[in-house]
PDB file of C-alpha atoms and ligand atoms in Angstrom:
ATOM      1  CA  MET A1427      -0.350  34.354  52.071  1.00  0.00           C
ATOM      2  CA  ILE A1428      -3.295  34.263  49.668  1.00  0.00           C
ATOM      3  CA  ILE A1429      -2.037  36.368  46.771  1.00  0.00           C
ATOM      4  CA  GLY A1430       1.148  34.990  45.261  1.00  0.00           C
ATOM      5  CA  SER A1431       0.946  31.554  46.884  1.00  0.00           C
ATOM      6  CA  LYS A1432       1.313  30.233  43.339  1.00  0.00           C
ATOM      7  CA  ILE A1433       2.894  32.174  40.457  1.00  0.00           C
ATOM      8  CA  LEU A1434       2.843  30.976  36.854  1.00  0.00           C
ATOM      9  CA  PHE A1435       5.468  32.668  34.666  1.00  0.00           C
ATOM     10  CA  PHE A1436       5.086  32.921  30.894  1.00  0.00           C
ATOM     11  CA  ASP A1437       7.346  34.387  28.246  1.00  0.00           C
ATOM     12  CA  THR A1438       4.520  35.471  25.924  1.00  0.00           C
ATOM     13  CA  LEU A1439       0.732  35.357  26.264  1.00  0.00           C
ATOM     14  CA  SER A1440      -2.029  37.058  24.322  1.00  0.00           C
ATOM     15  CA  SER A1441      -3.250  38.483  27.628  1.00  0.00           C
ATOM     16  CA  THR A1442      -2.690  37.395  31.211  1.00  0.00           C
ATOM     17  CA  ASN A1443      -6.384  38.075  31.903  1.00  0.00           C
ATOM     18  CA  THR A1444      -7.414  35.786  29.053  1.00  0.00           C
ATOM     19  CA  LYS A1445      -5.040  33.073  30.278  1.00  0.00           C
ATOM     20  CA  ALA A1446      -6.399  33.441  33.816  1.00  0.00           C
ATOM     21  CA  ALA A1447      -9.992  33.111  32.550  1.00  0.00           C
ATOM     22  CA  ILE A1448      -9.101  29.898  30.683  1.00  0.00           C
ATOM     23  CA  LEU A1449      -7.447  28.469  33.799  1.00  0.00           C
ATOM     24  CA  VAL A1450     -10.446  29.372  35.970  1.00  0.00           C
ATOM     25  CA  ARG A1451     -12.780  27.666  33.522  1.00  0.00           C
ATOM     26  CA  ASN A1452     -10.682  24.530  33.057  1.00  0.00           C
ATOM     27  CA  GLU A1453      -8.966  23.830  36.336  1.00  0.00           C
ATOM     28  CA  LYS A1454      -9.994  26.407  38.926  1.00  0.00           C
ATOM     29  CA  PRO A1455      -6.510  27.206  40.330  1.00  0.00           C
ATOM     30  CA  PRO A1456      -6.199  28.122  44.016  1.00  0.00           C
ATOM     31  CA  GLU A1457      -7.242  31.593  45.103  1.00  0.00           C
ATOM     32  CA  GLY A1458      -4.419  34.090  44.766  1.00  0.00           C
ATOM     33  CA  THR A1459      -2.763  32.348  41.800  1.00  0.00           C
ATOM     34  CA  VAL A1460      -0.809  34.909  39.775  1.00  0.00           C
ATOM     35  CA  ILE A1461      -0.269  34.746  36.023  1.00  0.00           C
ATOM     36  CA  PHE A1462       2.823  36.725  34.985  1.00  0.00           C
ATOM     37  CA  ALA A1463       3.941  37.432  31.411  1.00  0.00           C
ATOM     38  CA  ASP A1464       7.057  39.082  30.020  1.00  0.00           C
ATOM     39  CA  PHE A1465       5.050  40.150  26.987  1.00  0.00           C
ATOM     40  CA  GLN A1466       1.437  40.249  25.792  1.00  0.00           C
ATOM     41  CA  THR A1467       0.451  40.183  22.125  1.00  0.00           C
ATOM     42  CA  SER A1468      -3.111  41.435  22.784  1.00  0.00           C
ATOM     43  CA  GLY A1469      -3.040  43.064  26.206  1.00  0.00           C
ATOM     44  CA  LYS A1470      -6.489  44.275  27.190  1.00  0.00           C
ATOM     45  CA  GLY A1471      -7.263  47.704  28.612  1.00  0.00           C
ATOM     46  CA  GLN A1472     -10.439  49.311  29.895  1.00  0.00           C
ATOM     47  CA  LYS A1473     -13.312  50.314  27.621  1.00  0.00           C
ATOM     48  CA  GLY A1474     -12.141  47.846  24.960  1.00  0.00           C
ATOM     49  CA  SER A1475      -8.727  49.510  24.567  1.00  0.00           C
ATOM     50  CA  THR A1476      -5.405  47.699  24.285  1.00  0.00           C
ATOM     51  CA  TRP A1477      -2.525  47.641  26.766  1.00  0.00           C
ATOM     52  CA  GLU A1478       0.909  47.859  25.234  1.00  0.00           C
ATOM     53  CA  SER A1479       4.090  47.071  27.083  1.00  0.00           C
ATOM     54  CA  GLU A1480       7.672  46.488  25.959  1.00  0.00           C
ATOM     55  CA  LYS A1481       9.020  42.997  26.607  1.00  0.00           C
ATOM     56  CA  ARG A1482      10.495  42.462  30.099  1.00  0.00           C
ATOM     57  CA  LYS A1483      10.295  46.136  31.003  1.00  0.00           C
ATOM     58  CA  ASN A1484       7.127  46.147  33.099  1.00  0.00           C
ATOM     59  CA  ILE A1485       4.883  44.104  35.357  1.00  0.00           C
ATOM     60  CA  LEU A1486       2.003  42.373  33.583  1.00  0.00           C
ATOM     61  CA  ILE A1487      -0.002  40.147  35.900  1.00  0.00           C
ATOM     62  CA  SER A1488      -3.453  38.765  36.536  1.00  0.00           C
ATOM     63  CA  ILE A1489      -4.567  37.486  39.896  1.00  0.00           C
ATOM     64  CA  ILE A1490      -7.266  34.867  40.279  1.00  0.00           C
ATOM     65  CA  LEU A1491      -9.631  35.584  43.163  1.00  0.00           C
ATOM     66  CA  TYR A1492     -12.770  33.976  44.532  1.00  0.00           C
ATOM     67  CA  PRO A1493     -14.174  36.763  46.731  1.00  0.00           C
ATOM     68  CA  GLU A1494     -17.272  34.877  47.849  1.00  0.00           C
ATOM     69  CA  SER A1495     -18.044  37.287  50.665  1.00  0.00           C
ATOM     70  CA  VAL A1496     -18.401  40.221  48.261  1.00  0.00           C
ATOM     71  CA  ALA A1497     -21.934  40.705  46.941  1.00  0.00           C
ATOM     72  CA  PRO A1498     -22.135  41.595  43.236  1.00  0.00           C
ATOM     73  CA  GLU A1499     -23.536  45.052  44.098  1.00  0.00           C
ATOM     74  CA  ASP A1500     -20.410  45.705  46.210  1.00  0.00           C
ATOM     75  CA  GLN A1501     -17.918  44.578  43.562  1.00  0.00           C
ATOM     76  CA  PHE A1502     -16.274  48.002  43.354  1.00  0.00           C
ATOM     77  CA  ILE A1503     -14.547  47.157  46.651  1.00  0.00           C
ATOM     78  CA  ILE A1504     -12.244  44.855  44.652  1.00  0.00           C
ATOM     79  CA  SER A1505     -11.221  47.742  42.417  1.00  0.00           C
ATOM     80  CA  MET A1506     -10.586  49.969  45.423  1.00  0.00           C
ATOM     81  CA  THR A1507      -8.546  47.259  47.153  1.00  0.00           C
ATOM     82  CA  VAL A1508      -6.320  46.588  44.154  1.00  0.00           C
ATOM     83  CA  SER A1509      -5.842  50.322  43.466  1.00  0.00           C
ATOM     84  CA  LEU A1510      -4.773  50.940  47.055  1.00  0.00           C
ATOM     85  CA  ALA A1511      -2.327  48.033  47.006  1.00  0.00           C
ATOM     86  CA  ILE A1512      -0.580  49.418  43.926  1.00  0.00           C
ATOM     87  CA  SER A1513      -0.519  52.874  45.460  1.00  0.00           C
ATOM     88  CA  ASP A1514       1.014  51.387  48.658  1.00  0.00           C
ATOM     89  CA  LEU A1515       3.868  49.993  46.583  1.00  0.00           C
ATOM     90  CA  VAL A1516       4.419  53.155  44.551  1.00  0.00           C
ATOM     91  CA  ASP A1517       4.247  55.377  47.643  1.00  0.00           C
ATOM     92  CA  LYS A1518       7.090  53.354  49.184  1.00  0.00           C
ATOM     93  CA  TYR A1519       9.414  54.633  46.467  1.00  0.00           C
ATOM     94  CA  ILE A1520       7.854  57.975  45.520  1.00  0.00           C
ATOM     95  CA  PRO A1521       5.144  59.315  47.813  1.00  0.00           C
ATOM     96  CA  GLY A1522       2.158  61.129  46.388  1.00  0.00           C
ATOM     97  CA  CYS A1523       0.559  58.786  43.934  1.00  0.00           C
ATOM     98  CA  ARG A1524      -3.143  59.269  43.223  1.00  0.00           C
ATOM     99  CA  ILE A1525      -5.929  57.057  41.959  1.00  0.00           C
ATOM    100  CA  LYS A1526      -7.803  58.357  38.963  1.00  0.00           C
ATOM    101  CA  TRP A1527     -11.292  56.949  39.250  1.00  0.00           C
ATOM    102  CA  PRO A1528     -12.052  54.188  38.729  1.00  0.00           C
ATOM    103  CA  ASN A1529      -8.589  52.674  38.888  1.00  0.00           C
ATOM    104  CA  ASP A1530      -5.741  54.357  37.015  1.00  0.00           C
ATOM    105  CA  ILE A1531      -2.644  54.921  39.097  1.00  0.00           C
ATOM    106  CA  ILE A1532      -1.247  58.398  38.554  1.00  0.00           C
ATOM    107  CA  LEU A1533       2.163  59.647  39.586  1.00  0.00           C
ATOM    108  CA  ASN A1534       3.365  63.163  38.724  1.00  0.00           C
ATOM    109  CA  ASP A1535       0.279  63.505  36.511  1.00  0.00           C
ATOM    110  CA  LYS A1536       1.285  60.460  34.420  1.00  0.00           C
ATOM    111  CA  LYS A1537      -0.530  57.138  34.265  1.00  0.00           C
ATOM    112  CA  ILE A1538       1.923  54.545  35.528  1.00  0.00           C
ATOM    113  CA  ALA A1539      -0.475  51.645  36.050  1.00  0.00           C
ATOM    114  CA  GLY A1540      -3.804  50.389  34.811  1.00  0.00           C
ATOM    115  CA  ILE A1541      -6.144  47.789  36.235  1.00  0.00           C
ATOM    116  CA  LEU A1542      -8.654  45.613  34.445  1.00  0.00           C
ATOM    117  CA  ILE A1543     -10.943  43.647  36.735  1.00  0.00           C
ATOM    118  CA  GLU A1544     -13.144  41.031  35.127  1.00  0.00           C
ATOM    119  CA  ASN A1545     -15.738  39.503  37.427  1.00  0.00           C
ATOM    120  CA  SER A1546     -17.797  36.459  36.673  1.00  0.00           C
ATOM    121  CA  ILE A1547     -21.141  36.753  38.416  1.00  0.00           C
ATOM    122  CA  SER A1548     -23.650  33.989  38.813  1.00  0.00           C
ATOM    123  CA  GLY A1549     -26.923  34.679  40.609  1.00  0.00           C
ATOM    124  CA  SER A1550     -26.129  36.563  43.764  1.00  0.00           C
ATOM    125  CA  ALA A1551     -22.437  35.664  43.973  1.00  0.00           C
ATOM    126  CA  ILE A1552     -19.137  36.614  42.398  1.00  0.00           C
ATOM    127  CA  LYS A1553     -17.865  33.260  41.158  1.00  0.00           C
ATOM    128  CA  SER A1554     -14.431  34.558  40.273  1.00  0.00           C
ATOM    129  CA  SER A1555     -12.627  37.817  39.830  1.00  0.00           C
ATOM    130  CA  ILE A1556      -9.597  38.279  37.607  1.00  0.00           C
ATOM    131  CA  ALA A1557      -7.592  41.341  38.576  1.00  0.00           C
ATOM    132  CA  GLY A1558      -5.259  42.332  35.755  1.00  0.00           C
ATOM    133  CA  ILE A1559      -2.525  44.840  36.504  1.00  0.00           C
ATOM    134  CA  GLY A1560      -0.149  46.568  34.130  1.00  0.00           C
ATOM    135  CA  LEU A1561       2.494  48.538  36.038  1.00  0.00           C
ATOM    136  CA  ASN A1562       4.975  50.510  33.942  1.00  0.00           C
ATOM    137  CA  VAL A1563       8.378  50.027  35.527  1.00  0.00           C
ATOM    138  CA  ASN A1564      11.457  50.382  33.329  1.00  0.00           C
ATOM    139  CA  GLN A1565       9.927  51.392  29.983  1.00  0.00           C
ATOM    140  CA  VAL A1566      10.802  54.955  28.994  1.00  0.00           C
ATOM    141  CA  ASP A1567       9.572  55.214  25.395  1.00  0.00           C
ATOM    142  CA  PHE A1568       5.874  54.827  24.771  1.00  0.00           C
ATOM    143  CA  PRO A1569       3.921  54.773  21.508  1.00  0.00           C
ATOM    144  CA  GLU A1570       2.329  58.143  20.744  1.00  0.00           C
ATOM    145  CA  ASN A1571      -1.202  56.756  20.787  1.00  0.00           C
ATOM    146  CA  ILE A1572      -1.028  55.954  24.517  1.00  0.00           C
ATOM    147  CA  PRO A1573      -2.648  58.738  26.514  1.00  0.00           C
ATOM    148  CA  ASN A1574      -0.361  60.249  29.146  1.00  0.00           C
ATOM    149  CA  PRO A1575       1.892  57.269  29.984  1.00  0.00           C
ATOM    150  CA  GLY A1576       4.642  57.257  32.584  1.00  0.00           C
ATOM    151  CA  SER A1577       6.781  54.725  34.394  1.00  0.00           C
ATOM    152  CA  LEU A1578       8.676  54.413  37.655  1.00  0.00           C
ATOM    153  CA  LYS A1579      12.010  54.676  35.799  1.00  0.00           C
ATOM    154  CA  GLN A1580      10.903  57.782  33.895  1.00  0.00           C
ATOM    155  CA  ILE A1581      10.034  59.509  37.124  1.00  0.00           C
ATOM    156  CA  THR A1582      12.885  58.339  39.379  1.00  0.00           C
ATOM    157  CA  ASN A1583      15.661  57.533  36.906  1.00  0.00           C
ATOM    158  CA  ILE A1584      16.163  54.292  38.846  1.00  0.00           C
ATOM    159  CA  VAL A1585      16.216  50.955  37.007  1.00  0.00           C
ATOM    160  CA  PHE A1586      14.009  48.662  39.067  1.00  0.00           C
ATOM    161  CA  ASP A1587      14.465  44.934  39.598  1.00  0.00           C
ATOM    162  CA  ILE A1588      11.185  43.524  38.264  1.00  0.00           C
ATOM    163  CA  GLU A1589      11.360  40.401  40.431  1.00  0.00           C
ATOM    164  CA  VAL A1590      11.860  42.376  43.644  1.00  0.00           C
ATOM    165  CA  LEU A1591       9.097  44.795  42.713  1.00  0.00           C
ATOM    166  CA  LEU A1592       6.748  41.925  41.852  1.00  0.00           C
ATOM    167  CA  LYS A1593       7.284  40.376  45.292  1.00  0.00           C
ATOM    168  CA  GLU A1594       6.586  43.720  46.959  1.00  0.00           C
ATOM    169  CA  LEU A1595       3.487  44.255  44.853  1.00  0.00           C
ATOM    170  CA  LEU A1596       2.115  40.816  45.686  1.00  0.00           C
ATOM    171  CA  SER A1597       2.751  41.398  49.367  1.00  0.00           C
ATOM    172  CA  ALA A1598       0.913  44.754  49.218  1.00  0.00           C
ATOM    173  CA  LEU A1599      -1.966  43.082  47.381  1.00  0.00           C
ATOM    174  CA  ASP A1600      -2.075  40.262  49.898  1.00  0.00           C
ATOM    175  CA  ASN A1601      -2.294  42.732  52.813  1.00  0.00           C
ATOM    176  CA  ARG A1602      -5.034  44.795  51.245  1.00  0.00           C
ATOM    177  CA  TYR A1603      -6.970  41.761  50.058  1.00  0.00           C
ATOM    178  CA  LYS A1604      -6.975  40.288  53.570  1.00  0.00           C
ATOM    179  CA  THR A1605      -8.313  43.586  54.908  1.00  0.00           C
ATOM    180  CA  MET A1606     -11.021  43.445  52.265  1.00  0.00           C
ATOM    181  CA  LEU A1607     -11.962  39.898  53.271  1.00  0.00           C
ATOM    182  CA  TYR A1608     -11.649  40.106  57.046  1.00  0.00           C
ATOM    183  CA  GLY A1609     -11.230  43.768  57.981  1.00  0.00           C
ATOM    184  CA  ASP A1610     -13.019  47.064  57.748  1.00  0.00           C
ATOM    185  CA  ARG A1611     -14.280  47.747  54.235  1.00  0.00           C
ATOM    186  CA  LYS A1612     -15.400  51.238  55.256  1.00  0.00           C
ATOM    187  CA  ASN A1613     -11.772  52.233  55.759  1.00  0.00           C
ATOM    188  CA  ILE A1614     -10.806  50.904  52.349  1.00  0.00           C
ATOM    189  CA  ARG A1615     -13.471  53.116  50.821  1.00  0.00           C
ATOM    190  CA  LEU A1616     -12.421  56.180  52.827  1.00  0.00           C
ATOM    191  CA  GLU A1617      -8.755  55.696  52.014  1.00  0.00           C
ATOM    192  CA  TYR A1618      -9.563  55.197  48.345  1.00  0.00           C
ATOM    193  CA  ILE A1619     -11.589  58.415  48.257  1.00  0.00           C
ATOM    194  CA  SER A1620      -8.834  60.341  50.025  1.00  0.00           C
ATOM    195  CA  LYS A1621      -6.351  59.271  47.318  1.00  0.00           C
ATOM    196  CA  LEU A1622      -8.558  60.238  44.383  1.00  0.00           C
ATOM    197  CA  TYR A1623      -6.909  62.242  41.633  1.00  0.00           C
ATOM    198  CA  ARG A1624      -8.406  65.769  41.469  1.00  0.00           C
ATOM    199  CA  LEU A1625     -10.546  65.224  44.575  1.00  0.00           C
ATOM    200  CA  ASN A1626     -12.232  68.537  45.444  1.00  0.00           C
ATOM    201  CA  GLU A1627     -10.294  70.391  42.719  1.00  0.00           C
ATOM    202  CA  LEU A1628     -12.179  72.426  40.166  1.00  0.00           C
ATOM    203  CA  SER A1629     -11.824  70.365  36.974  1.00  0.00           C
ATOM    204  CA  ARG A1630     -13.327  70.050  33.515  1.00  0.00           C
ATOM    205  CA  PHE A1631     -15.220  66.989  32.392  1.00  0.00           C
ATOM    206  CA  ARG A1632     -17.148  65.887  29.343  1.00  0.00           C
ATOM    207  CA  SER A1633     -20.337  63.877  29.445  1.00  0.00           C
ATOM    208  CA  ALA A1634     -22.883  63.227  26.674  1.00  0.00           C
ATOM    209  CA  GLY A1635     -21.012  65.662  24.402  1.00  0.00           C
ATOM    210  CA  SER A1636     -21.074  68.605  26.834  1.00  0.00           C
ATOM    211  CA  VAL A1637     -18.165  70.047  28.737  1.00  0.00           C
ATOM    212  CA  PHE A1638     -18.754  71.169  32.299  1.00  0.00           C
ATOM    213  CA  GLU A1639     -16.810  72.171  35.384  1.00  0.00           C
ATOM    214  CA  GLY A1640     -17.107  70.639  38.782  1.00  0.00           C
ATOM    215  CA  ARG A1641     -15.391  68.993  41.703  1.00  0.00           C
ATOM    216  CA  ILE A1642     -15.107  65.273  42.428  1.00  0.00           C
ATOM    217  CA  ARG A1643     -16.710  64.916  45.847  1.00  0.00           C
ATOM    218  CA  ASN A1644     -17.378  61.263  46.468  1.00  0.00           C
ATOM    219  CA  ILE A1645     -17.890  57.727  45.208  1.00  0.00           C
ATOM    220  CA  SER A1646     -21.291  56.108  45.543  1.00  0.00           C
ATOM    221  CA  ASP A1647     -21.715  52.719  47.235  1.00  0.00           C
ATOM    222  CA  GLU A1648     -21.832  51.131  43.781  1.00  0.00           C
ATOM    223  CA  GLY A1649     -18.569  52.852  42.798  1.00  0.00           C
ATOM    224  CA  LEU A1650     -20.044  55.645  40.670  1.00  0.00           C
ATOM    225  CA  LEU A1651     -18.301  59.012  40.505  1.00  0.00           C
ATOM    226  CA  ILE A1652     -20.080  61.906  42.238  1.00  0.00           C
ATOM    227  CA  ILE A1653     -19.231  65.365  40.919  1.00  0.00           C
ATOM    228  CA  GLU A1654     -20.544  68.618  42.313  1.00  0.00           C
ATOM    229  CA  THR A1655     -21.032  71.007  39.410  1.00  0.00           C
ATOM    230  CA  ILE A1656     -20.158  74.699  39.790  1.00  0.00           C
ATOM    231  CA  GLU A1657     -23.902  75.311  40.044  1.00  0.00           C
ATOM    232  CA  GLY A1658     -23.832  73.219  43.222  1.00  0.00           C
ATOM    233  CA  ARG A1659     -25.660  70.173  41.853  1.00  0.00           C
ATOM    234  CA  ASN A1660     -24.388  66.644  42.611  1.00  0.00           C
ATOM    235  CA  MET A1661     -24.254  64.427  39.531  1.00  0.00           C
ATOM    236  CA  THR A1662     -23.418  60.737  39.406  1.00  0.00           C
ATOM    237  CA  PHE A1663     -21.582  59.089  36.518  1.00  0.00           C
ATOM    238  CA  SER A1664     -20.701  55.583  35.448  1.00  0.00           C
ATOM    239  CA  PHE A1665     -17.316  54.922  33.847  1.00  0.00           C
ATOM    240  CA  LYS A1666     -18.655  55.029  30.284  1.00  0.00           C
ATOM    241  CA  GLU A1667     -20.506  58.292  30.842  1.00  0.00           C
ATOM    242  CA  ILE A1668     -17.652  60.646  31.649  1.00  0.00           C
ATOM    243  CA  ASP A1669     -14.241  61.778  30.458  1.00  0.00           C
ATOM    244  CA  TYR A1670     -11.762  63.888  32.364  1.00  0.00           C
ATOM    245  CA  LEU A1671     -10.428  66.876  30.428  1.00  0.00           C
ATOM    246  CA  SER A1672      -7.051  68.424  31.135  1.00  0.00           C
TER     247      SER A1672
HETATM  248  C1  LIG B1369      -6.387  50.141  31.584  1.00  0.00           C
HETATM  249  O1  LIG B1369      -6.831  50.318  30.450  1.00  0.00           O
HETATM  250  O2  LIG B1369      -6.024  51.073  32.281  1.00  0.00           O
HETATM  251  C2  LIG B1369      -6.320  48.753  32.150  1.00  0.00           C
HETATM  252  C3  LIG B1369      -5.052  48.080  31.723  1.00  0.00           C
HETATM  253  C4  LIG B1369      -4.846  46.712  32.306  1.00  0.00           C
HETATM  254  C5  LIG B1369      -3.632  46.043  31.699  1.00  0.00           C
HETATM  255  C6  LIG B1369      -3.289  44.755  32.359  1.00  0.00           C
HETATM  256  S1  LIG B1369      -1.736  44.130  31.807  1.00  0.00           S
HETATM  257  C7  LIG B1369      -2.028  42.625  32.599  1.00  0.00           C
HETATM  258  C8  LIG B1369      -3.491  42.300  32.434  1.00  0.00           C
HETATM  259  N1  LIG B1369      -3.705  41.562  31.205  1.00  0.00           N
HETATM  260  C9  LIG B1369      -4.379  42.281  30.299  1.00  0.00           C
HETATM  261  O3  LIG B1369      -4.663  41.896  29.143  1.00  0.00           O
HETATM  262  N2  LIG B1369      -4.712  43.470  30.819  1.00  0.00           N
HETATM  263  C10 LIG B1369      -4.258  43.609  32.180  1.00  0.00           C
END
């Protein structure tokens, strides 16, 4: 087992990703070390947003990785791997979860998990990768400012045992991570694409202030989103360049 060989539990942290980064800098913990917190005072989300989570209701973890065999230009494979592992776990309970590019986990049209991957790159190598995961489990009330939140309990009405779910999540991550390191990365990419939210569906997007319609068709090798517009033109977008509209 690589992921979960060591788990550090905390009652409260500012952010598990921040704590993981400090540990990597100061003592370089073994690969696969997991930082778990019951509560975060400054949880970090994508695009500089915050991640809010009620105490002891959800899974808040960061995993320390040293994926030396992944070239910096291929770093999106880490995102795909982690997204698929979470979707493996969710699918075990409620099949049909989707991945909203780049890495939101969507179930019944609600975002039930978010991923924040922070890579430290030096020269031509990824020195470390911190994979932060927030999985909404038993929380049912969310602040109004959170866009489209959901949780496993909200959808299933089951109260989940966080410890059991954590073990299952770490096992799913371990399996997928080993495939990423030693197996066929092409399959990871194909599976990720096949699970994309709104794949091939006519959808509305906004980019550079304009709204347009198109269909998500593919992901580039660098992890960019490829949309075919209704005029039949393929356009490629980075994460900061595009918003999905409902
Ligand atoms: C997103 O905006 O979708 C990404 C959210 C990532 C949240 C998790 S919670 C555990 C880890 N620590 C953080 O500060 N952020 C990530």
